[in-house]
PDB file of C-alpha atoms in Angstrom:
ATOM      1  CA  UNK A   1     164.548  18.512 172.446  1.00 90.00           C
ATOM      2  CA  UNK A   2     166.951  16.803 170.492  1.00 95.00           C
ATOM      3  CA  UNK A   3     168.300  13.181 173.199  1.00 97.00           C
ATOM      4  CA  UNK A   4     170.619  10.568 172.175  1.00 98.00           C
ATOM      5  CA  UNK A   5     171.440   7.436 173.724  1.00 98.00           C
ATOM      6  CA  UNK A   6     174.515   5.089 173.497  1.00 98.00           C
ATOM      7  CA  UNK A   7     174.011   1.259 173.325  1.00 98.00           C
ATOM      8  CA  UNK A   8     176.046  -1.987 172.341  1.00 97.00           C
ATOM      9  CA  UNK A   9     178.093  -4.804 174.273  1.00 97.00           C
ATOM     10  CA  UNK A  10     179.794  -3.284 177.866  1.00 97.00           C
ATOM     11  CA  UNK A  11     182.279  -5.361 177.844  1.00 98.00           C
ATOM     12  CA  UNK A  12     184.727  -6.237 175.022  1.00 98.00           C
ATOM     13  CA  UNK A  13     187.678  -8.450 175.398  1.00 98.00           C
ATOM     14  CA  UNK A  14     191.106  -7.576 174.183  1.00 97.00           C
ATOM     15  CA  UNK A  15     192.080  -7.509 170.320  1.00 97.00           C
ATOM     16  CA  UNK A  16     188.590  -7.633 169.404  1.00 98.00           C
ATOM     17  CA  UNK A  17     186.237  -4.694 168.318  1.00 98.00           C
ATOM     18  CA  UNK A  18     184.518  -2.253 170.125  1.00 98.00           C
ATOM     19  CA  UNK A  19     180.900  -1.571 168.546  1.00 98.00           C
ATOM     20  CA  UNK A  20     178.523   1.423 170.080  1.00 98.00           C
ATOM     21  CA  UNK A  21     175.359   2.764 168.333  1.00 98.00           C
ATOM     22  CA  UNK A  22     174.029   6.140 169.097  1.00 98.00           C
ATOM     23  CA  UNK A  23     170.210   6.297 168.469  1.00 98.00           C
ATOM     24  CA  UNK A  24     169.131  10.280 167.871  1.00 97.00           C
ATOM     25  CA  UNK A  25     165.364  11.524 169.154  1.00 96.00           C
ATOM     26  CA  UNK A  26     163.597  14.435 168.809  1.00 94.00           C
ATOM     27  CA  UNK A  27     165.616  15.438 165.395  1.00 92.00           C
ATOM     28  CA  UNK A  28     166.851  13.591 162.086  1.00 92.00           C
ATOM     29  CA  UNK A  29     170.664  13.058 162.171  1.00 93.00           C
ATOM     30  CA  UNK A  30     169.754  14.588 158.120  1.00 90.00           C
ATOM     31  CA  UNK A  31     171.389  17.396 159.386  1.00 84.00           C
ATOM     32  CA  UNK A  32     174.212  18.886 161.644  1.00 92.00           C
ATOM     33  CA  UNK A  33     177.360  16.184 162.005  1.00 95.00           C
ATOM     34  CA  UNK A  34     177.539  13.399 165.032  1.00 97.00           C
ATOM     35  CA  UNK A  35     180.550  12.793 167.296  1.00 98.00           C
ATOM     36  CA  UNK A  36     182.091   9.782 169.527  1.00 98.00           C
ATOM     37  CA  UNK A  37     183.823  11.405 172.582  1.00 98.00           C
ATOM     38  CA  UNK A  38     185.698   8.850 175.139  1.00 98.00           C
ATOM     39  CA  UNK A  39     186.431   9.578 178.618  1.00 98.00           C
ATOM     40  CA  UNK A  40     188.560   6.855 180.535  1.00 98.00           C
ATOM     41  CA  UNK A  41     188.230   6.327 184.771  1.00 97.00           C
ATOM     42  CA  UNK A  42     189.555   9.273 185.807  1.00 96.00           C
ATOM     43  CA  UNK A  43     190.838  10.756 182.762  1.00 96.00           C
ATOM     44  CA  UNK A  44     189.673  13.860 180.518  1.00 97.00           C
ATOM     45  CA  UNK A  45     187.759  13.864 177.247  1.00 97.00           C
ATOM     46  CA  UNK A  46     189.022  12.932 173.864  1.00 97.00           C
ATOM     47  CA  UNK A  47     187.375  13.414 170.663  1.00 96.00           C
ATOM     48  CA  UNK A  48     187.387   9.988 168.534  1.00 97.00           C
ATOM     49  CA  UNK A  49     185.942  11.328 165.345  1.00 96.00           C
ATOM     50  CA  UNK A  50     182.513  12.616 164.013  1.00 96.00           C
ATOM     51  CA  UNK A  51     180.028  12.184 161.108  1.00 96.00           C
ATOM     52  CA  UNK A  52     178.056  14.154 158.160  1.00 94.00           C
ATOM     53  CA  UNK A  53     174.891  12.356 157.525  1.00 87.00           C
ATOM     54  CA  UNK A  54     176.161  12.653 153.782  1.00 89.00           C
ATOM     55  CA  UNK A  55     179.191  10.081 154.912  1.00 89.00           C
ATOM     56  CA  UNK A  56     181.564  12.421 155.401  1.00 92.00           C
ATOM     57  CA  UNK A  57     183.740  11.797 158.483  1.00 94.00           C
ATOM     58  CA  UNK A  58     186.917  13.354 160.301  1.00 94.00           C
ATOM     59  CA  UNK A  59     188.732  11.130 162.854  1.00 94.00           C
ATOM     60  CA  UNK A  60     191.588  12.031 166.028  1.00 93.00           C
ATOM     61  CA  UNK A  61     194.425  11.315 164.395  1.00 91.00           C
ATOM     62  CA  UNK A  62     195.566   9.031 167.446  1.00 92.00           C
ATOM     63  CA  UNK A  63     192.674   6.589 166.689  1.00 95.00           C
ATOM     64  CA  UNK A  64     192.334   7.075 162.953  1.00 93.00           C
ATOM     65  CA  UNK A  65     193.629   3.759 161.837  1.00 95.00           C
ATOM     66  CA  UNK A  66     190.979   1.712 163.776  1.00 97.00           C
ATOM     67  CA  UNK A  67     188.132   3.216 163.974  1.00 98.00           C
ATOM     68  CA  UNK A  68     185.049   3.977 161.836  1.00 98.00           C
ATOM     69  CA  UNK A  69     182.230   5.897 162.152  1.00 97.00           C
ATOM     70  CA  UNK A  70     178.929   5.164 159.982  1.00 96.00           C
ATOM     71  CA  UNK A  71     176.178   6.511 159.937  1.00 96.00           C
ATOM     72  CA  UNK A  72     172.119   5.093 159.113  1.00 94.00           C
ATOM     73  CA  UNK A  73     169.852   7.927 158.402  1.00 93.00           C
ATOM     74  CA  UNK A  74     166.513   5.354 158.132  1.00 94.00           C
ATOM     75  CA  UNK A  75     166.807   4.386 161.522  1.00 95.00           C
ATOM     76  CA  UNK A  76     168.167   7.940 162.601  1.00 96.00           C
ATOM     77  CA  UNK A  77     171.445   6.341 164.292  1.00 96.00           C
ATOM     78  CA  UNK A  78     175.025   6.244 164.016  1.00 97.00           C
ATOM     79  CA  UNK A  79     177.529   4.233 165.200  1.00 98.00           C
ATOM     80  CA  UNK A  80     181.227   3.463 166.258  1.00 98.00           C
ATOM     81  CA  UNK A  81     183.826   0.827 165.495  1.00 98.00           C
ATOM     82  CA  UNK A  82     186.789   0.855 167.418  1.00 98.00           C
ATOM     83  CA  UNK A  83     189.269  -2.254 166.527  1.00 98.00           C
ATOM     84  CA  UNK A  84     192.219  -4.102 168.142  1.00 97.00           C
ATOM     85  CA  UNK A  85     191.085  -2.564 171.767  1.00 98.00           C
ATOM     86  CA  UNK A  86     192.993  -3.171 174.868  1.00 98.00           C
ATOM     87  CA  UNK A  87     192.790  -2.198 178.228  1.00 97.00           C
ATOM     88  CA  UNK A  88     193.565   1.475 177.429  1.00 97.00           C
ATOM     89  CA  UNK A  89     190.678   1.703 175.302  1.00 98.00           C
ATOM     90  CA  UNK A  90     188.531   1.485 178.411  1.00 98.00           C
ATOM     91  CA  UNK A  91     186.432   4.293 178.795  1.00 98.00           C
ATOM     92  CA  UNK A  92     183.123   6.068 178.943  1.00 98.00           C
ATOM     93  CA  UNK A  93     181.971   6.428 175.189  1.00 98.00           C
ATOM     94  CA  UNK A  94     179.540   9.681 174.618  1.00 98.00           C
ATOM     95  CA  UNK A  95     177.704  10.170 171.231  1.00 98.00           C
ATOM     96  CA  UNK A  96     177.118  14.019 171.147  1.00 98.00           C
ATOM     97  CA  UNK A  97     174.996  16.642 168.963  1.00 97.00           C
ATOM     98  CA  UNK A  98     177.861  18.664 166.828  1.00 96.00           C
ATOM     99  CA  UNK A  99     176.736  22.274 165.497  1.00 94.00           C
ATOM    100  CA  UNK A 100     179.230  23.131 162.887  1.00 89.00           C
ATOM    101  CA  UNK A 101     177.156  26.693 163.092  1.00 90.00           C
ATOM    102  CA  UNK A 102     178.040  27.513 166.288  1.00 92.00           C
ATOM    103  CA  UNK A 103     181.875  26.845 165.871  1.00 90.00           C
ATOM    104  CA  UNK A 104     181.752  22.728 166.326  1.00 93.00           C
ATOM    105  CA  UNK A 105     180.507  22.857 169.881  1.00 96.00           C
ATOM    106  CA  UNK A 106     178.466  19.296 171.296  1.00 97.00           C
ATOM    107  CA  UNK A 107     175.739  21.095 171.995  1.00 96.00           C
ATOM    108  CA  UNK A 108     173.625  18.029 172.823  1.00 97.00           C
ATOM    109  CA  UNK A 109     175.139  14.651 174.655  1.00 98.00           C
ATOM    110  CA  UNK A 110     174.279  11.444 175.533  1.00 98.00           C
ATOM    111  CA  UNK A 111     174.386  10.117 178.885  1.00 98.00           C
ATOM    112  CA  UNK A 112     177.452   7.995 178.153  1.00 98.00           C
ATOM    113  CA  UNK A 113     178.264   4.074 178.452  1.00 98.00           C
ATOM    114  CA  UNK A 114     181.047   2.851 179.953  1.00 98.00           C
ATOM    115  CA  UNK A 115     182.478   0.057 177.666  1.00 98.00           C
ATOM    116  CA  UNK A 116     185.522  -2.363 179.693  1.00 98.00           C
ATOM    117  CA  UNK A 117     187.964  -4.205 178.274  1.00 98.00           C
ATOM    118  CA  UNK A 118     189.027  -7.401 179.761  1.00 96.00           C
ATOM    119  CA  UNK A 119     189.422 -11.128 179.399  1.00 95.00           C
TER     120      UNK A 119
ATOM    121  CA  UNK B   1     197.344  16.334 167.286  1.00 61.00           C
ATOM    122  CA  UNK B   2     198.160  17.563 171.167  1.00 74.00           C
ATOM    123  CA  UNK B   3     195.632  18.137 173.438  1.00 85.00           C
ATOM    124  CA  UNK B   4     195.128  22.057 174.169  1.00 94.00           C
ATOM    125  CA  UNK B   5     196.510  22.622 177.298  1.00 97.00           C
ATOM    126  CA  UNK B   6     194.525  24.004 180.864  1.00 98.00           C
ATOM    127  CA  UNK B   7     196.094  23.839 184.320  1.00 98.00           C
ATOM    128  CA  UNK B   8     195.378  21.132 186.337  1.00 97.00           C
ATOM    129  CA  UNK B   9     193.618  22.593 188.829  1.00 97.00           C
ATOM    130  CA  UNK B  10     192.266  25.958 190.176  1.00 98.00           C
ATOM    131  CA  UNK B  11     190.661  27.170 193.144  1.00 97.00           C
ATOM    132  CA  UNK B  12     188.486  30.094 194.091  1.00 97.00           C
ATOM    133  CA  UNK B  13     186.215  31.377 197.679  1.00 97.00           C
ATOM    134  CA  UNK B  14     182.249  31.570 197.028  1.00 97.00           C
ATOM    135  CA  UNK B  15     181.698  34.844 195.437  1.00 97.00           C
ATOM    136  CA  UNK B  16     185.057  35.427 194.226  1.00 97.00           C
ATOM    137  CA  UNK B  17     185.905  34.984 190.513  1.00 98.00           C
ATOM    138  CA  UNK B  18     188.489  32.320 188.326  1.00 98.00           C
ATOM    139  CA  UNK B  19     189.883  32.304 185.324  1.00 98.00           C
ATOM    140  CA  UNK B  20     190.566  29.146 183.324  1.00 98.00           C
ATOM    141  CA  UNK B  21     193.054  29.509 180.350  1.00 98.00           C
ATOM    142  CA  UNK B  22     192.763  27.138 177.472  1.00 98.00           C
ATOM    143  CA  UNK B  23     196.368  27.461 175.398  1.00 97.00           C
ATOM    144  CA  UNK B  24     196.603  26.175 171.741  1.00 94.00           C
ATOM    145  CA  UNK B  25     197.929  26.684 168.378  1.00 92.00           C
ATOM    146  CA  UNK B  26     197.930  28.761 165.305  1.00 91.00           C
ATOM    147  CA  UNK B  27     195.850  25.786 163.677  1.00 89.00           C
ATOM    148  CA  UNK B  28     193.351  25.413 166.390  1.00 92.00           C
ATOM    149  CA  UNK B  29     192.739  28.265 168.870  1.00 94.00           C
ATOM    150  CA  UNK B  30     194.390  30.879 167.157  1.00 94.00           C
ATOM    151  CA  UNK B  31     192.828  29.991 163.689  1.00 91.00           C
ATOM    152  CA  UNK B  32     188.923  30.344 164.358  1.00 89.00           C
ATOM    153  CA  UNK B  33     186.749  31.640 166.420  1.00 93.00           C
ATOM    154  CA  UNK B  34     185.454  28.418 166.798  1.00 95.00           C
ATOM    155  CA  UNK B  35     186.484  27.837 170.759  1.00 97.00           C
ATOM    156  CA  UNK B  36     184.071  26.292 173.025  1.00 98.00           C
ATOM    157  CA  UNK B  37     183.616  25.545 176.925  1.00 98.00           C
ATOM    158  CA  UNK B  38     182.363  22.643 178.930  1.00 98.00           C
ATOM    159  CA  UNK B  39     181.380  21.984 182.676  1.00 98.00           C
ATOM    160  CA  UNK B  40     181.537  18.371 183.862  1.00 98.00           C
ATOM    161  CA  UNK B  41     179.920  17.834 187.724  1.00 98.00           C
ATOM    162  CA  UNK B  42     181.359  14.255 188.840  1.00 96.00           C
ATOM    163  CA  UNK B  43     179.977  11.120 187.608  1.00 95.00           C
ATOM    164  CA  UNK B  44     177.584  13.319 185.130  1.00 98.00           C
ATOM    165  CA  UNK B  45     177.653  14.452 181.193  1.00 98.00           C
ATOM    166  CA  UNK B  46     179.673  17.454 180.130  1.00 98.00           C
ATOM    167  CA  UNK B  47     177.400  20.030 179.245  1.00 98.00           C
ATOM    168  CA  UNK B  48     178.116  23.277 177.270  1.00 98.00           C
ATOM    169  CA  UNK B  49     178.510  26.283 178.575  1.00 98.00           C
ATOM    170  CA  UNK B  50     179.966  28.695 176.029  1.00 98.00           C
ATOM    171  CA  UNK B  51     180.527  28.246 172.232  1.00 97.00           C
ATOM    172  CA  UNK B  52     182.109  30.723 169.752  1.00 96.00           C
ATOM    173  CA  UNK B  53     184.405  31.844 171.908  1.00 96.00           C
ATOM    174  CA  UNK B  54     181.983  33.842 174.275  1.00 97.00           C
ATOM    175  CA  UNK B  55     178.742  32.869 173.592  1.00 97.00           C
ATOM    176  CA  UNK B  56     176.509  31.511 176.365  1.00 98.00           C
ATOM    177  CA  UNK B  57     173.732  28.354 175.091  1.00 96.00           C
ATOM    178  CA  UNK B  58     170.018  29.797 176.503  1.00 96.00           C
ATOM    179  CA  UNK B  59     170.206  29.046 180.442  1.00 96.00           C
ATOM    180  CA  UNK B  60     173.349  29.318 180.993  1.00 97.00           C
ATOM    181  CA  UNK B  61     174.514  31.614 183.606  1.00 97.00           C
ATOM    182  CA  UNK B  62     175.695  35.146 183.149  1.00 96.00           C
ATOM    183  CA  UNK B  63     178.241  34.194 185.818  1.00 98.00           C
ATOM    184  CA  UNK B  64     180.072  32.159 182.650  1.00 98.00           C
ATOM    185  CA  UNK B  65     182.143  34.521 180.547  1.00 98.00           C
ATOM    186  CA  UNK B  66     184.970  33.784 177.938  1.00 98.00           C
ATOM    187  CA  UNK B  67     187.026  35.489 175.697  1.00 97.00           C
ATOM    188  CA  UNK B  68     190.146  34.674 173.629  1.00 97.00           C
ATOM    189  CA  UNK B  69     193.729  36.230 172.408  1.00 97.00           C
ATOM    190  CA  UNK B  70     195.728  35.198 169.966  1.00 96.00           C
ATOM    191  CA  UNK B  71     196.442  31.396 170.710  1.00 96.00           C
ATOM    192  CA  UNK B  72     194.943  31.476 174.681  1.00 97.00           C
ATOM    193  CA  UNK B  73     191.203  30.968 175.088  1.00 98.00           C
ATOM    194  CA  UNK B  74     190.121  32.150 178.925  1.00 98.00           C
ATOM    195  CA  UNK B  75     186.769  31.328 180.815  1.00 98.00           C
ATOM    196  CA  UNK B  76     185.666  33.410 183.675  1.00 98.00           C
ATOM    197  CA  UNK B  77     183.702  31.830 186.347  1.00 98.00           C
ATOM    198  CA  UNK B  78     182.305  35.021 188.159  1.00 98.00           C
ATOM    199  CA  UNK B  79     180.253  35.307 192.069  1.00 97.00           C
ATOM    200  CA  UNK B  80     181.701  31.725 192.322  1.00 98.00           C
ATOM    201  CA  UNK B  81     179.180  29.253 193.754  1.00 97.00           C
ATOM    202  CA  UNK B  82     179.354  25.423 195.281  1.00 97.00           C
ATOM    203  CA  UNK B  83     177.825  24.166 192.550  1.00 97.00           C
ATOM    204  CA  UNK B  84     180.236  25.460 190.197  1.00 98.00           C
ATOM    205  CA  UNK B  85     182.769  23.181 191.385  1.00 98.00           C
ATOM    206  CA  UNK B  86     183.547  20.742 188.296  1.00 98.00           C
ATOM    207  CA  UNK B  87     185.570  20.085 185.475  1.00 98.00           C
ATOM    208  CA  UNK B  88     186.245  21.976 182.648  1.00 98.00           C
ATOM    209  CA  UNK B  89     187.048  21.191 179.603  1.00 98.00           C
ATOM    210  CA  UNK B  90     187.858  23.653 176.375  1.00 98.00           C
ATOM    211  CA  UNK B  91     188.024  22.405 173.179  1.00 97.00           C
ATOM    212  CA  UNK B  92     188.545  24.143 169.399  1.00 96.00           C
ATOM    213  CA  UNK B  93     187.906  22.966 165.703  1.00 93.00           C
ATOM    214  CA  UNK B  94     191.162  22.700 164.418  1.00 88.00           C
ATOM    215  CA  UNK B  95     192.425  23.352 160.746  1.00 79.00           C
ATOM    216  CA  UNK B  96     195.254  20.311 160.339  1.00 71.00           C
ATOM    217  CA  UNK B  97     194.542  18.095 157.792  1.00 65.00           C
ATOM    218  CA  UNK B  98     192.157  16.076 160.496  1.00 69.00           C
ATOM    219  CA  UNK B  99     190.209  19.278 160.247  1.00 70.00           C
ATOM    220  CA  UNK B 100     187.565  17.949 163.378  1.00 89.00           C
ATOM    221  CA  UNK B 101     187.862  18.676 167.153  1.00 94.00           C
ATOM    222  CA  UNK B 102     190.723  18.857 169.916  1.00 94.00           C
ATOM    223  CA  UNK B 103     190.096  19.402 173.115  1.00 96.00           C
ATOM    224  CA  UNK B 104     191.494  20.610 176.391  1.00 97.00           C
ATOM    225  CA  UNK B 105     192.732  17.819 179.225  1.00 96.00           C
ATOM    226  CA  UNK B 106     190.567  19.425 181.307  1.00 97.00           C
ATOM    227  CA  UNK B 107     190.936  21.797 184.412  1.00 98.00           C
ATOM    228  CA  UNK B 108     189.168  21.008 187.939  1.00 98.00           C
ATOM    229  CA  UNK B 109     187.597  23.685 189.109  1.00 98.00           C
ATOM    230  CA  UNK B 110     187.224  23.373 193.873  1.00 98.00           C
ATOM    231  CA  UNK B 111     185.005  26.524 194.996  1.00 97.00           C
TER     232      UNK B 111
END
């Protein structure tokens, strides 16, 4: 059973950058691509972007210009930079499975950290 | 790129059934049929509950049906129970130039 689990700093202050790692078990990330999803207090989902472990990447157009998505296949992780955050950026972050065969679905999530932005 | 759109908010009596519509574009819904459905119980991890379109993930209920025309994705929540009160989110690989995913702002589902 493939689990994945979200860590890095919960709280980020404004301007600065946001930095999550996703750490994959029970399956390499060799295979099948990797997304960032964001959820803020309240709000609905929003796709940030995902990953091929050959480096190929696809990013929400909203978000493209500051963040990037990398990934390290010899520690079987991959991870998120979001820059310039502010308060809207504030959100639950989920790193999820993505199955390009069975039409892009996130088959497989994380349990999610919630990463604040504030002074 | 726009969020697909759900309603807000739909409601439904134990044992009845709902139907949540997912609305998109030619470059997103309408393009493949690469539509999938998520359910979202408060405070916990959306999990999937039908990809392709209408295609249930082993375990998933029977109850959970979907379908699709044109640019309008639908998911039918049949015998409605308590515990299928949640969120619901759709979402669809898109074929803009971003070419990844868009998804639904989500539709809460009171039983």
């Amino acid at each position: 059973q493939v689990q994945l689990h979200e860590s890095g700093p919960r709280l980020v202050k404004p301007s600065e950058t946001l930095s999550l790692t996703c750490t994959v078990s029970g399956g390499s990330i060799s295979s099948y691509y990797w997304s960032w999803i964001r959820q803020p207090p309240g709000k609905g989902l929003e796709w940030i972007g995902y990953i091929h472990y050959s480096g190929t990447t696809k990013y929400n157009p909203s978000l493209k210009s500051r963040v990037t998505i990398s990934a390290d296949t010899s520690k079987n992780q991959f991870s998120l930079k979001l820059t310039s955050v502010t308060a809207a950026d504030t959100a639950v972050f989920y790193c999820a499975r993505t199955n390009m065969v069975r039409g892009a679905s996130l088959d497989f999530w994380g349990q999610g950290t919630l990463v604040t932005v504030s002074s | 790129q726009s969020a697909l759109t759900q309603p807000a908010s739909v409601s439904g009596s134990p044992g009845q059934s709902i139907t949540i519509s997912c609305t998109g574009t030619s470059s997103d819904v309408g393009a493949y049929n690469f539509v999938s459905w998520y359910q979202q119980h408060p405070g916990k991890v959306p999990k999937l509950i039908i990809y392709d379109v209408s295609n249930r993930p082993s375990g998933v209920s029977n109850r959970f049906s979907a379908s699709k025309s044109g640019n309008t994705a639908s998911l039918t929540i049949s015998g409605l129970q308590a515990d299928d009160e949640a969120d619901y989110y759709c979402s669809s690989y898109a074929t803009t130039s971003t070419r990844g995913l868009i998804i639904g702002g989500g539709t809460k589902l009171t039983v």
